Coordinates of C-alpha atoms in Angstrom, one line a residue:
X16 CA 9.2 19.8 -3.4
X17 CA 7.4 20.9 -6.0
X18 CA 4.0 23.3 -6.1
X19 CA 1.6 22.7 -9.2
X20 CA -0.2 24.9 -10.8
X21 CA -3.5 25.6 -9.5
X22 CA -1.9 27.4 -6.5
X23 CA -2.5 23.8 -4.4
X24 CA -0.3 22.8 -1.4
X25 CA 3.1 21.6 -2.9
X26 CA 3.6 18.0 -3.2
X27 CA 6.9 16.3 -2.3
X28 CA 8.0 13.5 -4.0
X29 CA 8.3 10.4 -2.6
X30 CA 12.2 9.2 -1.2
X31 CA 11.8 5.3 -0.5
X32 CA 8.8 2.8 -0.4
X33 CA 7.7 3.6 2.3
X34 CA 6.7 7.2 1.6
X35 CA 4.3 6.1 -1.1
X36 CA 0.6 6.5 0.1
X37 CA -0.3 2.4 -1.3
X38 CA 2.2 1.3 0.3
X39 CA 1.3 2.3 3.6
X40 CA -3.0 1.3 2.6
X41 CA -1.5 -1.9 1.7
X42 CA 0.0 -2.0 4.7
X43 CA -2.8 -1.3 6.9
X44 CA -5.3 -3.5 4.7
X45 CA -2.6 -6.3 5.4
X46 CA -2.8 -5.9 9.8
X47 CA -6.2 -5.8 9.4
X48 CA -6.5 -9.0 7.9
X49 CA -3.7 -10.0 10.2
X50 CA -6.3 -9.1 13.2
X51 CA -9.3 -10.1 11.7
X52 CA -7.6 -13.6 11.2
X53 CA -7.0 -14.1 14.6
X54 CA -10.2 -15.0 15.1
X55 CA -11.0 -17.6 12.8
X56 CA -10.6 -21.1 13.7
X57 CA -7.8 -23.5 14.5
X58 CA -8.6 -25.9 11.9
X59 CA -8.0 -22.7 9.3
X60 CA -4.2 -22.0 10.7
X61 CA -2.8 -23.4 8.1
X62 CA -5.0 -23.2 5.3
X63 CA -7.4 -19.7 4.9
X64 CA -5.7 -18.0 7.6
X65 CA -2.2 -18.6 6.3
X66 CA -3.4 -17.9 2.5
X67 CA -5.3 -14.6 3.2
X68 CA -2.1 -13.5 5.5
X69 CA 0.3 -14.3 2.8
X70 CA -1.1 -13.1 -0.5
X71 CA -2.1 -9.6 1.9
X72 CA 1.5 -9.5 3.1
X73 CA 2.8 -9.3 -0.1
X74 CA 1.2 -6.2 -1.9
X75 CA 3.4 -4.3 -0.2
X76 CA 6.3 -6.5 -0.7
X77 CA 5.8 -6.6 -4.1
X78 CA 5.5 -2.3 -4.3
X79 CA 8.8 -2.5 -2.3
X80 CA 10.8 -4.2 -4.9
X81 CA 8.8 -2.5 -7.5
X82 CA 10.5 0.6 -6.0
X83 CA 14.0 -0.7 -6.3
X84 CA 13.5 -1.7 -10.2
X85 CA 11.8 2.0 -11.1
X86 CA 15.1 2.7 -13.0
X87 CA 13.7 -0.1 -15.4
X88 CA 10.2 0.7 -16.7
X89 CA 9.5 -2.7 -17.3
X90 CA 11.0 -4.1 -14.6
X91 CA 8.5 -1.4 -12.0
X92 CA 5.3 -2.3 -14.0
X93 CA 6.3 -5.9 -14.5
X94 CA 6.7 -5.6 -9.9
X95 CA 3.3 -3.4 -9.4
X96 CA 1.5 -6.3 -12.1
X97 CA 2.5 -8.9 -9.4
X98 CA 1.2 -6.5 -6.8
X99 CA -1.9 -6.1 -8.4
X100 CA -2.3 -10.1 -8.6
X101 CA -1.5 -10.5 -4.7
X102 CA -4.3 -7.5 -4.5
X103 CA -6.9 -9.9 -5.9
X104 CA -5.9 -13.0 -4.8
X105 CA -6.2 -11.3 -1.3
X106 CA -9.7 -10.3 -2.5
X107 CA -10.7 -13.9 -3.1
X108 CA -9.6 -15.2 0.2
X109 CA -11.7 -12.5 1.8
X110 CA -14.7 -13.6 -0.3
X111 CA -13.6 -17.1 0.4
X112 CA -13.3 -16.2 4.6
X113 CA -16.8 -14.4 4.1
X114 CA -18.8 -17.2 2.2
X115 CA -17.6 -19.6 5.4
X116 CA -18.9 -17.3 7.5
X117 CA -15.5 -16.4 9.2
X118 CA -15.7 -12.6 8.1
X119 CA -19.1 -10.4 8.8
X120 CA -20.6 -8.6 5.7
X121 CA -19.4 -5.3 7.2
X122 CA -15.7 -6.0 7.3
X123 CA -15.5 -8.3 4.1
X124 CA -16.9 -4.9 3.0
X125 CA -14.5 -2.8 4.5
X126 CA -11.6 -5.1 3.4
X127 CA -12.7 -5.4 -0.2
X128 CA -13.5 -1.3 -0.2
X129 CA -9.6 -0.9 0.8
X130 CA -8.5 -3.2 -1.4
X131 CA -10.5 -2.0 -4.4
X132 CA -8.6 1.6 -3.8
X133 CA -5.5 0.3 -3.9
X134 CA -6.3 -1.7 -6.9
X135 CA -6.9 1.8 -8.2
X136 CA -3.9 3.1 -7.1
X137 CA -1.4 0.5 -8.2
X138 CA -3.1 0.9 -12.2
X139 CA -2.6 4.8 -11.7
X140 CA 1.0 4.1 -11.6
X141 CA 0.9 1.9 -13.7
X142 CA -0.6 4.2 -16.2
X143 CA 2.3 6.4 -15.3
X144 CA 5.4 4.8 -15.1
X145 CA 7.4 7.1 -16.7
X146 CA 6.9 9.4 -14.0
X147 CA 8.6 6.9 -11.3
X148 CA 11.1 6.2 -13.8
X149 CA 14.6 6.2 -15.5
X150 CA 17.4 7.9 -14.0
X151 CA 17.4 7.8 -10.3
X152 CA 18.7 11.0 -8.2
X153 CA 21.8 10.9 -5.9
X154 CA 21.4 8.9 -2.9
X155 CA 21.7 11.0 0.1
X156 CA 24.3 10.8 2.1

């Protein structure tokens, strides 16, 4: 753990993926639209339902194996860049479900809100790489 400067509640840094506060909006973002699509028609099942499912799915995927590539600095931005493209392709498909009328106003909002922060979130690291990266710590036993 560390403790910063202005006295604030220490921060811990994160262990795995899954400690990482996009991954887990991602996450919720994607069983939203996971609900949300179980509404929308048959005829979509294969189509918008599946594409908007997919492309939401993989944010987090894609911060996952980010994760495991942070020893490269590349490698991690090159893994959150993908991320950030399943982030707006997920946003299209929402504005796509919307326009059909297969999303109300207020949850396309909602959706695209979430998104939009973790749009923010992925460029912030991003922007700071170097602090996710090089030489990895011990794995615990």
């Amino acid at each position: 753990m560390i403790s910063n400067k202005l006295g604030m509640r220490p921060r811990q840094y994160a262990r795995r993926f899954s400690d990482l506060t996009v991954y887990r909006k991602a996450g919720a973002v994607a069983q939203s639209i996971f609900e949300l699509t179980n509404r929308f028609p048959r005829e979509e099942t294969y189509s918008l339902t599946d594409q908007l499912r997919r492309a939401s799915r993989s944010i987090g995927a894609q911060i996952a194996e980010a994760w495991a590539k942070r020893r490269y600095r590349r490698s991690f931005v090159a893994k959150l860049t993908d991320a950030l493209g399943e982030q707006m392709e997920t946003e299209h498909w929402i504005q796509v479900a919307a326009s059909c009328g297969y999303l109300g106003p207020d949850n396309a909002k909602v959706l695209l809100d979430d998104l939009d922060e973790v749009g923010r979130m992925l460029h912030s690291m991003i922007d700071k790489a170097g602090l996710f990266c090089g030489e990895l710590p011990p794995r615990p036993r």
